[in-house]
Coordinates of C-alpha atoms in Angstrom, one line a residue:
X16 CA 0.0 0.0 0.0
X17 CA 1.3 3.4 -0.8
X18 CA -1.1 5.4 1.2
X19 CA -1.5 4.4 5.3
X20 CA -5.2 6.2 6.7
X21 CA -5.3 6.2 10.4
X22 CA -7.2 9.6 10.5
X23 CA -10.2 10.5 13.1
X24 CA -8.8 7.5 15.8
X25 CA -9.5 10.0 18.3
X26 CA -7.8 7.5 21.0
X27 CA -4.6 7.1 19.6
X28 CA -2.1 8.3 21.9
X29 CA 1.5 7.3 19.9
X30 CA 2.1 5.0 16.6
X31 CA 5.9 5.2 17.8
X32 CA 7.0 1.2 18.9
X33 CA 4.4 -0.2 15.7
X34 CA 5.9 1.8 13.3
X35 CA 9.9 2.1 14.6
X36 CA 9.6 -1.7 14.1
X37 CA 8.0 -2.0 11.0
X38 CA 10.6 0.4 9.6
X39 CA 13.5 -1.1 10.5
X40 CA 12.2 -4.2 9.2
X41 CA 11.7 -1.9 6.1
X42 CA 8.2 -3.1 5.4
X43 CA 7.7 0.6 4.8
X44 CA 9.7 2.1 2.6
X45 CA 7.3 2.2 -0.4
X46 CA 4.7 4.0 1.6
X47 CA 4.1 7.6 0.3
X48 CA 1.3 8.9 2.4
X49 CA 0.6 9.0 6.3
X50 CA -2.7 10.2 7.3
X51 CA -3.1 10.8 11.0
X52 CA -5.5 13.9 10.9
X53 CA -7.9 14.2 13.9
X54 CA -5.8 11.8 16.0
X55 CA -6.3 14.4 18.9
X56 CA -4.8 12.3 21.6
X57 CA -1.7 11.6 19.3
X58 CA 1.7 12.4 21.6
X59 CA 4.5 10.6 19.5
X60 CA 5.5 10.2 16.0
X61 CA 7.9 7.0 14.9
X62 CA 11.2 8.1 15.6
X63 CA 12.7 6.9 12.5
X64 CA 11.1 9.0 10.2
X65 CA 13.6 9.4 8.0
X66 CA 13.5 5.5 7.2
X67 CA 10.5 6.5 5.0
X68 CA 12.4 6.7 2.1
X69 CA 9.3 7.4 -0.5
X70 CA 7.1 9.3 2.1
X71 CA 5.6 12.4 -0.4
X72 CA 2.5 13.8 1.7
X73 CA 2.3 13.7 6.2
X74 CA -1.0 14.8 7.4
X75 CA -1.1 15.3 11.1
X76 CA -3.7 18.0 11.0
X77 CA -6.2 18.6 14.1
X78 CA -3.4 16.8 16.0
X79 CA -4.1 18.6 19.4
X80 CA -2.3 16.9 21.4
X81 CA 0.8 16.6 19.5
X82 CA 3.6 18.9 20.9
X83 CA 7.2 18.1 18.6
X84 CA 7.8 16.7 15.7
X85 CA 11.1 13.4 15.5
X86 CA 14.3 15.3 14.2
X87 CA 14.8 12.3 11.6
X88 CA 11.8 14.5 9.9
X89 CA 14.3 16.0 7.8
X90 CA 15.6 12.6 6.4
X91 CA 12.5 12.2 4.9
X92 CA 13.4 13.4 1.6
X93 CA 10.6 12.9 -0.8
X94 CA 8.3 15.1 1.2
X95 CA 6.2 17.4 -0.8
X96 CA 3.4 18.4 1.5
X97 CA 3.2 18.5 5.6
X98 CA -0.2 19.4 7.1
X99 CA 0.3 20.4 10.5
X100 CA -2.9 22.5 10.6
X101 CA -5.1 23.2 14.4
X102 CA -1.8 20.9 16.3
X103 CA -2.3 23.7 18.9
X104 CA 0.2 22.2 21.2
X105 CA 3.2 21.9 18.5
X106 CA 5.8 24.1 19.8
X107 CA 9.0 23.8 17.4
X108 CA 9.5 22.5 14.1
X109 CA 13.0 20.6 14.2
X110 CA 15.9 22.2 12.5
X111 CA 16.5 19.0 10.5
X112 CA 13.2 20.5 8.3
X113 CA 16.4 22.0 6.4
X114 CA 17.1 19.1 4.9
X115 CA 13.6 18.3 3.0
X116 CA 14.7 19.9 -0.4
X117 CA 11.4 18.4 -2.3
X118 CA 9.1 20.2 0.1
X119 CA 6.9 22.2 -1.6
X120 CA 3.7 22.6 1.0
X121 CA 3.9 23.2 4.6
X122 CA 0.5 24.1 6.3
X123 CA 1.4 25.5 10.0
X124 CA -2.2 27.4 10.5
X125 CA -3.9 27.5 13.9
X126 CA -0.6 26.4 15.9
X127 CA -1.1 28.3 18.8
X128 CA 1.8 27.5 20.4
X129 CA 4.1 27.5 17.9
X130 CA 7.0 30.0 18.8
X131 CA 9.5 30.2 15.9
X132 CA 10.6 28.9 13.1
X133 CA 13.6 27.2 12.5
X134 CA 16.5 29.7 10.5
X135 CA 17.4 26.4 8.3
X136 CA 14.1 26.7 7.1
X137 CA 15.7 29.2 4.6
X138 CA 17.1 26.2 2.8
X139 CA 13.7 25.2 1.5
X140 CA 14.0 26.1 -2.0
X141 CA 10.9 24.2 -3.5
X142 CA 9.1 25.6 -0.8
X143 CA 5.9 27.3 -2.2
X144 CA 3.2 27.4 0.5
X145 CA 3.7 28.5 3.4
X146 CA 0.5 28.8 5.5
X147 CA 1.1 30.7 9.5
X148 CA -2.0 32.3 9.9
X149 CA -3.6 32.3 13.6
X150 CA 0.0 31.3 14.9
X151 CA -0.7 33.4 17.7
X152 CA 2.3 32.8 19.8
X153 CA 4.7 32.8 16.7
X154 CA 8.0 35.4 17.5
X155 CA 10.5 34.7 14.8
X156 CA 10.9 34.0 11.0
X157 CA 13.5 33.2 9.0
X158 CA 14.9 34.9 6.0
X159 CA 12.9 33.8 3.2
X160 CA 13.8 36.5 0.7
X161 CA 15.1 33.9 -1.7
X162 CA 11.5 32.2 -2.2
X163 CA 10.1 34.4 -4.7
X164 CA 7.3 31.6 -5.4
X165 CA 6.2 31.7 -1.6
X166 CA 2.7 32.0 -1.3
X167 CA 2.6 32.9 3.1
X168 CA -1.4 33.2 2.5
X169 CA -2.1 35.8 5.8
X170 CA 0.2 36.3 8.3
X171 CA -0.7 36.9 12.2
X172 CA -0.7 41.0 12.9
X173 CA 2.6 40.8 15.2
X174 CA 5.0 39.8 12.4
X175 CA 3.7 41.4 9.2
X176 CA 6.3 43.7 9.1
X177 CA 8.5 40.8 8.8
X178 CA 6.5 40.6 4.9
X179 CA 7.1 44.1 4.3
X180 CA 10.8 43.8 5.5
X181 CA 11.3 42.0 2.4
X182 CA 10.9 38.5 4.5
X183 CA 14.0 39.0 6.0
X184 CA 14.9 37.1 9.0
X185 CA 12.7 39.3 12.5
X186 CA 12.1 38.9 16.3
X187 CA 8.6 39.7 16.9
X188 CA 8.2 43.0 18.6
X189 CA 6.0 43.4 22.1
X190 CA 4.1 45.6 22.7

């Protein structure tokens, strides 16, 4: 199967020890899309992420309870698309995100607790969506003044002068 739809098990707390040991007996290496939207209990990802070699879509929208993504994220290299839309407790996206060249997609609205994102972000060069709106708590951006493709749809009030700053890297002001 190329396409793995766990979505809406709203008692799912972590898929980690399943998957870890289906990966490493590489029985899912062919799989290009992981659905987990609506899991709202959902805690833990698989921690070898980056053993999903033809991985192309992750949807982990209306994950509430979901507070950090693995690092291996960024190993991951066939990802196009990450939907991390309403995971109001996601706090960081890893640095390792850097390191998904192919990503084109990456859907960060209604992450309220979402703080910054990380500089090596900048690296993204197929990115072409970037969606932060109603990332309430967000403080810093990175410079992403070489992405003249990027479509940020709205950006929260507190860091639109980051947009008209040429989307140079900015540290949310207080007020």
């Amino acid at each position: 199967a190329t396409r793995f739809d766990l979505s809406n098990n709203a008692c799912l707390t972590s898929i980690q020890q399943p998957f870890d040991e289906l990966l490493e007996d590489h029985r899912l290496t062919e799989l290009q899309e992981l659905d987990l939207s609506s899991c709202t209990e959902l805690v833990a990802l698989p921690t070898r992420l980056d053993l999903m070699s033809s991985l192309q879509t992750l949807i982990l929208a209306y994950c509430a309870s979901l507070k950090e993504l693995p690092s291996s994220l960024g190993g991951a290299s066939n990802l196009v698309r990450i939907d991390l839309e309403y995971c109001g407790n996601l706090r960081s996206i890893p640095t390792s995100c850097g390191q998904l060249s192919r990503l084109e997609d990456l859907d960060l609205e209604q992450c309220h607790s979402l703080i910054a994102l990380p500089s090596s972000m900048a690296k993204l060069a197929s990115l072409k969506k970037l969606m932060v709106w109603g990332c309430t708590a967000l403080r810093a951006m990175p410079d992403l003044s070489g992405m003249t493709l990027l479509d940020l749809g709205a950006l929260p009030e507190e860091i639109a002068k980051w947009e008209q700053g040429g989307r140079k890297e900015c540290e949310r002001l207080f007020r």
